[in-house]
CSV table of C-alpha atoms in Angstrom, one decimal:
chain,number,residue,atom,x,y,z
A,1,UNK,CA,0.0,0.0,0.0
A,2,UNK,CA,2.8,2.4,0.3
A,3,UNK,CA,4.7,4.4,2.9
A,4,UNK,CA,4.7,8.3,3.0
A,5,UNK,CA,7.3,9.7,5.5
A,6,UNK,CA,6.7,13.5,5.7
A,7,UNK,CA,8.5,16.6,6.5
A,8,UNK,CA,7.3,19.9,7.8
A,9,UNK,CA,10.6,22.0,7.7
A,10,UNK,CA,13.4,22.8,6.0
A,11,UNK,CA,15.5,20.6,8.8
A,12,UNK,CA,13.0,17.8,8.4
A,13,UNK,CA,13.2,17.8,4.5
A,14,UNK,CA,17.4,17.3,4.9
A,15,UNK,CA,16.4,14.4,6.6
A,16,UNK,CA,14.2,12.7,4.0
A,17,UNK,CA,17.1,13.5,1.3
A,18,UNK,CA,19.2,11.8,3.2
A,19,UNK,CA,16.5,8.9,3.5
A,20,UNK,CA,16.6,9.3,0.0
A,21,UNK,CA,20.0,8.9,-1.0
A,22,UNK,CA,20.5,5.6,1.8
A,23,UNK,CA,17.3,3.7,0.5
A,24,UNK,CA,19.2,4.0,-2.9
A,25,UNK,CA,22.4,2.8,-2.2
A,26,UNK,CA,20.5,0.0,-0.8
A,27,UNK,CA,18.0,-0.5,-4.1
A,28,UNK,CA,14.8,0.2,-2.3
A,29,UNK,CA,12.9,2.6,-4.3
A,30,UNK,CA,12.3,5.8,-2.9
A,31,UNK,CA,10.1,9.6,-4.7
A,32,UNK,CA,9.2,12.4,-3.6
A,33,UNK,CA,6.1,14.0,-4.8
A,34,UNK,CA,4.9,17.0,-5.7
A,35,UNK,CA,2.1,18.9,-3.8
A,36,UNK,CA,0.0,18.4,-6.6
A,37,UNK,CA,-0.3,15.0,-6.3
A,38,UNK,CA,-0.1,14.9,-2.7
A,39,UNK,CA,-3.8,16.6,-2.4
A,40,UNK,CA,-4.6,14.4,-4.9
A,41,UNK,CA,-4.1,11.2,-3.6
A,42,UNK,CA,-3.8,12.0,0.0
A,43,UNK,CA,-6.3,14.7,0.4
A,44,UNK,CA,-6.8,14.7,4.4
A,45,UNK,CA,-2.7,15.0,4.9
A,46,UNK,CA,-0.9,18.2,6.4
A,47,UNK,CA,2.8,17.9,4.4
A,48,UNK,CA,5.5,20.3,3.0
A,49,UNK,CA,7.9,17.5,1.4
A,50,UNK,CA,6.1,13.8,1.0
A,51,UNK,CA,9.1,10.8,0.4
A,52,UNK,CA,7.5,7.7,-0.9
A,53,UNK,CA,8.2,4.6,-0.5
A,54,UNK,CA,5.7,2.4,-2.8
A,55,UNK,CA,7.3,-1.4,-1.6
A,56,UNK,CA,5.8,-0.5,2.0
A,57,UNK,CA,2.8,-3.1,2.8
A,58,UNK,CA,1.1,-5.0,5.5
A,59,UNK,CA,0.3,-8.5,6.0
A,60,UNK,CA,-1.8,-10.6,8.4
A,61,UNK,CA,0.4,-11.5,11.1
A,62,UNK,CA,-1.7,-14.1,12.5
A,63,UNK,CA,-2.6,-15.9,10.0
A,64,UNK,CA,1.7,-16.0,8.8
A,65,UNK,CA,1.8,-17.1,12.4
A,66,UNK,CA,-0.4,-20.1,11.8
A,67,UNK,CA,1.1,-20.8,8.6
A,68,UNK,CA,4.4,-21.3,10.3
A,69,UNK,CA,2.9,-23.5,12.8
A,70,UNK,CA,1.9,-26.0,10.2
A,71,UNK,CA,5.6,-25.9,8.2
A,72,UNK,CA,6.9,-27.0,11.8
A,73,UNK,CA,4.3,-29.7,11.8
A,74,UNK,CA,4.2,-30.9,7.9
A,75,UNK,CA,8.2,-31.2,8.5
A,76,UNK,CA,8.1,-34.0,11.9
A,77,UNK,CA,8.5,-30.6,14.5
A,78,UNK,CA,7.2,-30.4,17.7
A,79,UNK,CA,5.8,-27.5,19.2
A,80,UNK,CA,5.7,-27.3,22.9
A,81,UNK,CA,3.2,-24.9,24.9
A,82,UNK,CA,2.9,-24.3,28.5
A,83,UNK,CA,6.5,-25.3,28.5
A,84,UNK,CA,9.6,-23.2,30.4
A,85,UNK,CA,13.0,-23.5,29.4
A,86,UNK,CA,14.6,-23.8,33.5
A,87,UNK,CA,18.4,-24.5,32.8
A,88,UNK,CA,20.6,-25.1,29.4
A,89,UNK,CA,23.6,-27.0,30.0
A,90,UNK,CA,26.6,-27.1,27.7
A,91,UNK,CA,27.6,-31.1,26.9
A,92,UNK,CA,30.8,-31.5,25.6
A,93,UNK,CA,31.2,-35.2,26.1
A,94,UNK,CA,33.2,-36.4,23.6
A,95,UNK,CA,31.6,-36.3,20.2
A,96,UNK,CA,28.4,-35.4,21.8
A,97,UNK,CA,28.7,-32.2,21.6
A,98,UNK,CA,25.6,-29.3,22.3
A,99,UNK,CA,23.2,-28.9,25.3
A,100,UNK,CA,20.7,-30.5,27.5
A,101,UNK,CA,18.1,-28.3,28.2
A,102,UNK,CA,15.8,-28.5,30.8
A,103,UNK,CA,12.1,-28.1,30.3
A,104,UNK,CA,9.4,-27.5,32.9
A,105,UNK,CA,5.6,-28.1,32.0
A,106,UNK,CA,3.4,-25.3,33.6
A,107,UNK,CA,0.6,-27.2,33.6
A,108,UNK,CA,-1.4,-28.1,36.6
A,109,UNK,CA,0.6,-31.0,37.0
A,110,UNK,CA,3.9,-29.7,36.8
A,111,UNK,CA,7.2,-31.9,35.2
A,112,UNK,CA,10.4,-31.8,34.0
A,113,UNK,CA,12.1,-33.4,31.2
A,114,UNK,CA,15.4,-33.4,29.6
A,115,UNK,CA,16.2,-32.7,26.0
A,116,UNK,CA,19.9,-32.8,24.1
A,117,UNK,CA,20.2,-30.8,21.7
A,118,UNK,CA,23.3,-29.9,19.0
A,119,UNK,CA,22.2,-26.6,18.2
A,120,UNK,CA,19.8,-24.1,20.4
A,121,UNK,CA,18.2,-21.6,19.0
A,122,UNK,CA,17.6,-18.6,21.5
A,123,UNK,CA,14.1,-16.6,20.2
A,124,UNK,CA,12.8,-15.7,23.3
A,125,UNK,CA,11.8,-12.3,22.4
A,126,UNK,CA,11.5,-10.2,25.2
A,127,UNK,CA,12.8,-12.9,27.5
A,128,UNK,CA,15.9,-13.5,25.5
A,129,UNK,CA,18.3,-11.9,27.9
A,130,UNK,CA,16.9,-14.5,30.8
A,131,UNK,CA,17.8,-17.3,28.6
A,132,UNK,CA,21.3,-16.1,27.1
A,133,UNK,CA,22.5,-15.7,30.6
A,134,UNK,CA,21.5,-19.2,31.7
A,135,UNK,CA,24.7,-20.3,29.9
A,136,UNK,CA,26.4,-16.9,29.8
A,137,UNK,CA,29.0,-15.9,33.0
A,138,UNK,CA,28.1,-13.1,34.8
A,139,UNK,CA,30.6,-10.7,33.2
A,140,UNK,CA,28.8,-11.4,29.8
A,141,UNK,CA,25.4,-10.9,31.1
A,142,UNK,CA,22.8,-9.1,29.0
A,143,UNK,CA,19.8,-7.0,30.3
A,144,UNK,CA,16.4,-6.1,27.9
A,145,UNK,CA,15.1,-2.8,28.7
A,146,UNK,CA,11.2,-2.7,28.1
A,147,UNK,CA,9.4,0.0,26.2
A,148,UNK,CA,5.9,-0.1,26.3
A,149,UNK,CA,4.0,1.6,22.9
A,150,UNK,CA,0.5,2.3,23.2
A,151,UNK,CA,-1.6,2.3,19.6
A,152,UNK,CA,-4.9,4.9,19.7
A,153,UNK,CA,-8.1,3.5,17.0
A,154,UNK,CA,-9.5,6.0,15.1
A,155,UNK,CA,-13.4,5.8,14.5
A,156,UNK,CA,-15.0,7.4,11.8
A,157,UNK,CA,-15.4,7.7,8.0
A,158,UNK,CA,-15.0,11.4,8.2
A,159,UNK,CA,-11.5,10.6,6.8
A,160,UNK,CA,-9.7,8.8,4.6
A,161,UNK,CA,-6.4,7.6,4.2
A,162,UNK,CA,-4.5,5.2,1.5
A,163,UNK,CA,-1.1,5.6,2.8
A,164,UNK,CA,1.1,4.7,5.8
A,165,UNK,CA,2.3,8.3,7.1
A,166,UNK,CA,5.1,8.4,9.1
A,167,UNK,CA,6.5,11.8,9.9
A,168,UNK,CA,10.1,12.8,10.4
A,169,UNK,CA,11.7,11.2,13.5
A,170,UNK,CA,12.3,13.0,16.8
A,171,UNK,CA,16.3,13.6,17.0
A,172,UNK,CA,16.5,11.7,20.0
A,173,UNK,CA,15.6,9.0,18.0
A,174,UNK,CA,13.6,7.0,21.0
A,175,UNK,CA,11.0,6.2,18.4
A,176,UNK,CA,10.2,6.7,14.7
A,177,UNK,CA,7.2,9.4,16.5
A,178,UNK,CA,3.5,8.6,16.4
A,179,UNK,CA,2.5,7.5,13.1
A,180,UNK,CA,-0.5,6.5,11.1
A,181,UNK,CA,-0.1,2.5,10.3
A,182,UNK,CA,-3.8,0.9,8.5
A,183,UNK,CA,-5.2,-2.4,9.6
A,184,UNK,CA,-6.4,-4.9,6.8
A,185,UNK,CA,-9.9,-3.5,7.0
A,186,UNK,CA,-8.4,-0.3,6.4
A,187,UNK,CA,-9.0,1.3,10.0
A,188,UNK,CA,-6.5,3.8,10.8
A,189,UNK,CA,-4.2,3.2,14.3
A,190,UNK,CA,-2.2,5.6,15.7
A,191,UNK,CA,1.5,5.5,17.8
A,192,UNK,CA,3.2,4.0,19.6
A,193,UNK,CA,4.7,6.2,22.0
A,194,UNK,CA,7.4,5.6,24.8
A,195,UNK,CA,6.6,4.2,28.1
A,196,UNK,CA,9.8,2.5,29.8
A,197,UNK,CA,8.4,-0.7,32.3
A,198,UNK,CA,10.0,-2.9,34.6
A,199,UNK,CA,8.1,-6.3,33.3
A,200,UNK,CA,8.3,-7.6,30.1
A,201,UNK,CA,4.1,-8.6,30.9
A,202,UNK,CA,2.7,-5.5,31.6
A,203,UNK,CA,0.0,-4.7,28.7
A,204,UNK,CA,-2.0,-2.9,30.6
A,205,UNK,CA,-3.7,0.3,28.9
A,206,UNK,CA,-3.3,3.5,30.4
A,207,UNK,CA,-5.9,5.6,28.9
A,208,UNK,CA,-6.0,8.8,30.5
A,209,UNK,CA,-6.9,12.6,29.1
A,210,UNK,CA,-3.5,13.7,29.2
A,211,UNK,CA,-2.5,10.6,26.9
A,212,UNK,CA,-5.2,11.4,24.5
A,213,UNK,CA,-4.2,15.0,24.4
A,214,UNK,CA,-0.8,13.7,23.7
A,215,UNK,CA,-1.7,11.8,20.7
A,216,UNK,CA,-4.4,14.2,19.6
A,217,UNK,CA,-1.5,17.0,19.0
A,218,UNK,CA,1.3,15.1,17.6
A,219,UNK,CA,-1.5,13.3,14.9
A,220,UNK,CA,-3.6,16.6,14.4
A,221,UNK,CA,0.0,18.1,12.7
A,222,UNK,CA,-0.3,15.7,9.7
A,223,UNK,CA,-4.3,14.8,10.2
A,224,UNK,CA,-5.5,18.6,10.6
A,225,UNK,CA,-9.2,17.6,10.3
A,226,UNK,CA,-9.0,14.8,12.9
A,227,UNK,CA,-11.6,14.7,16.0
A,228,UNK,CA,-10.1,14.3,19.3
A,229,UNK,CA,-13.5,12.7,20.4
A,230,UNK,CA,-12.8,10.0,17.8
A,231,UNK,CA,-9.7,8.8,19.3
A,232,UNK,CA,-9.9,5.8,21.7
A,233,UNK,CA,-7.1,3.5,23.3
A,234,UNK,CA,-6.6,0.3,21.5
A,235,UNK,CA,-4.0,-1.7,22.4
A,236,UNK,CA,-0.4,-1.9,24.0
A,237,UNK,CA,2.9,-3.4,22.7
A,238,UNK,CA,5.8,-3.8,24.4
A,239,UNK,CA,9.6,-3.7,22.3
């Protein structure tokens, strides 16, 4: 569907040439517009310099989810649930070489197996750092800062929009600022912001005035006609 990152400045257009040049060095095909066709096709966004990027899309993520879970299957895997990883120990016993790893079931009837494996594959997201330094020493050990995003729904047909807009990055460069992303159905979302937390767990919403006034401005700069009173909390992420 196409990615618009927008600029409001002079500053902020240095940026997208920049964007510009990088994306193609790298062979990712970048244009700006001109204003023209930016009220054309974009009639309901605010923008002095529009860089597009056309290759941008969005996919279901659940359903790729699902479709994974099947290769794993259709290929002999197993996939265990309800399942915590408790120790990895390295086995270097002559030419069994790897780790065991031990597995606790979190079920209501708790047990523990063994597994050896050659190779382990740490994805463990946001828990990652827990299960690096069960085989890390201290000196090496890692630590996952959490940074909670909420996203704000939009309802209303009072506008329209056929593009991803992200605007111009804040210098600090905590986060790529509150942009508008589209679901499949075409609903606009709004965010995330930055929330640092201290569990990797915590989705809970915090939807207060102050945080819809905070969305409300930084979104009413590229979405002029938007309607506060439209805006509700939809859901949290945490990176």
């Amino acid at each position: 569907i196409g990615k618009w990152v927008i600029a409001h400045t002079d500053d902020e257009f240095t940026f997208l040439t920049t964007i510009h040049e990088k994306s193609s060095n790298l062979g990712i095909p970048t244009y700006f517009l001109s204003e023209k066709l930016q009220k054309s096709q974009e009639p309901h966004v605010n923008a002095m310099h529009v860089l597009v990027v056309p290759t941008t899309g969005i996919f279901d993520s659940h359903a790729f989810m699902n479709w994974l879970e099947w290769r794993i299957i259709d290929n002999y895997g197993d996939i265990a649930v309800n399942s915590k990883v408790t120790n990895i120990i390295p086995d270097n016993d002559g030419d069994r070489r790897g780790y065991i790893v031990e597995i606790t079931s979190t079920n209501s009837t708790p047990s523990k197996i063994k597994i050896f494996a050659k190779s382990v594959i740490n994805s463990a997201g946001l828990y990652s750092d827990k299960i690096a330094n069960v085989i890390l020493p201290p000196s090496h050990h890692y630590k996952i800062y959490y940074v909670k995003g909420h996203y704000y729904r939009y309802h209303g047909n009072d506008i329209k929009v056929n593009h991803l807009i992200y605007p111009v990055p804040p210098k600090n460069l905590v986060n790529l600022g509150t942009h508008l992303t589209l679901d499949l159905n075409g609903r606009m979302r709004f965010g995330p912001d930055v929330l640092y937390v201290q569990r990797p767990d915590d989705y809970g919403i915090n939807d207060d005035e102050s945080m819809k006034d905070t969305f409300f401005n930084a979104v009413k700069t590229y979405l002029p006609k938007i309607k506060r009173d439209r805006l509700y909390a939809d859901y949290a992420g945490i990176r």
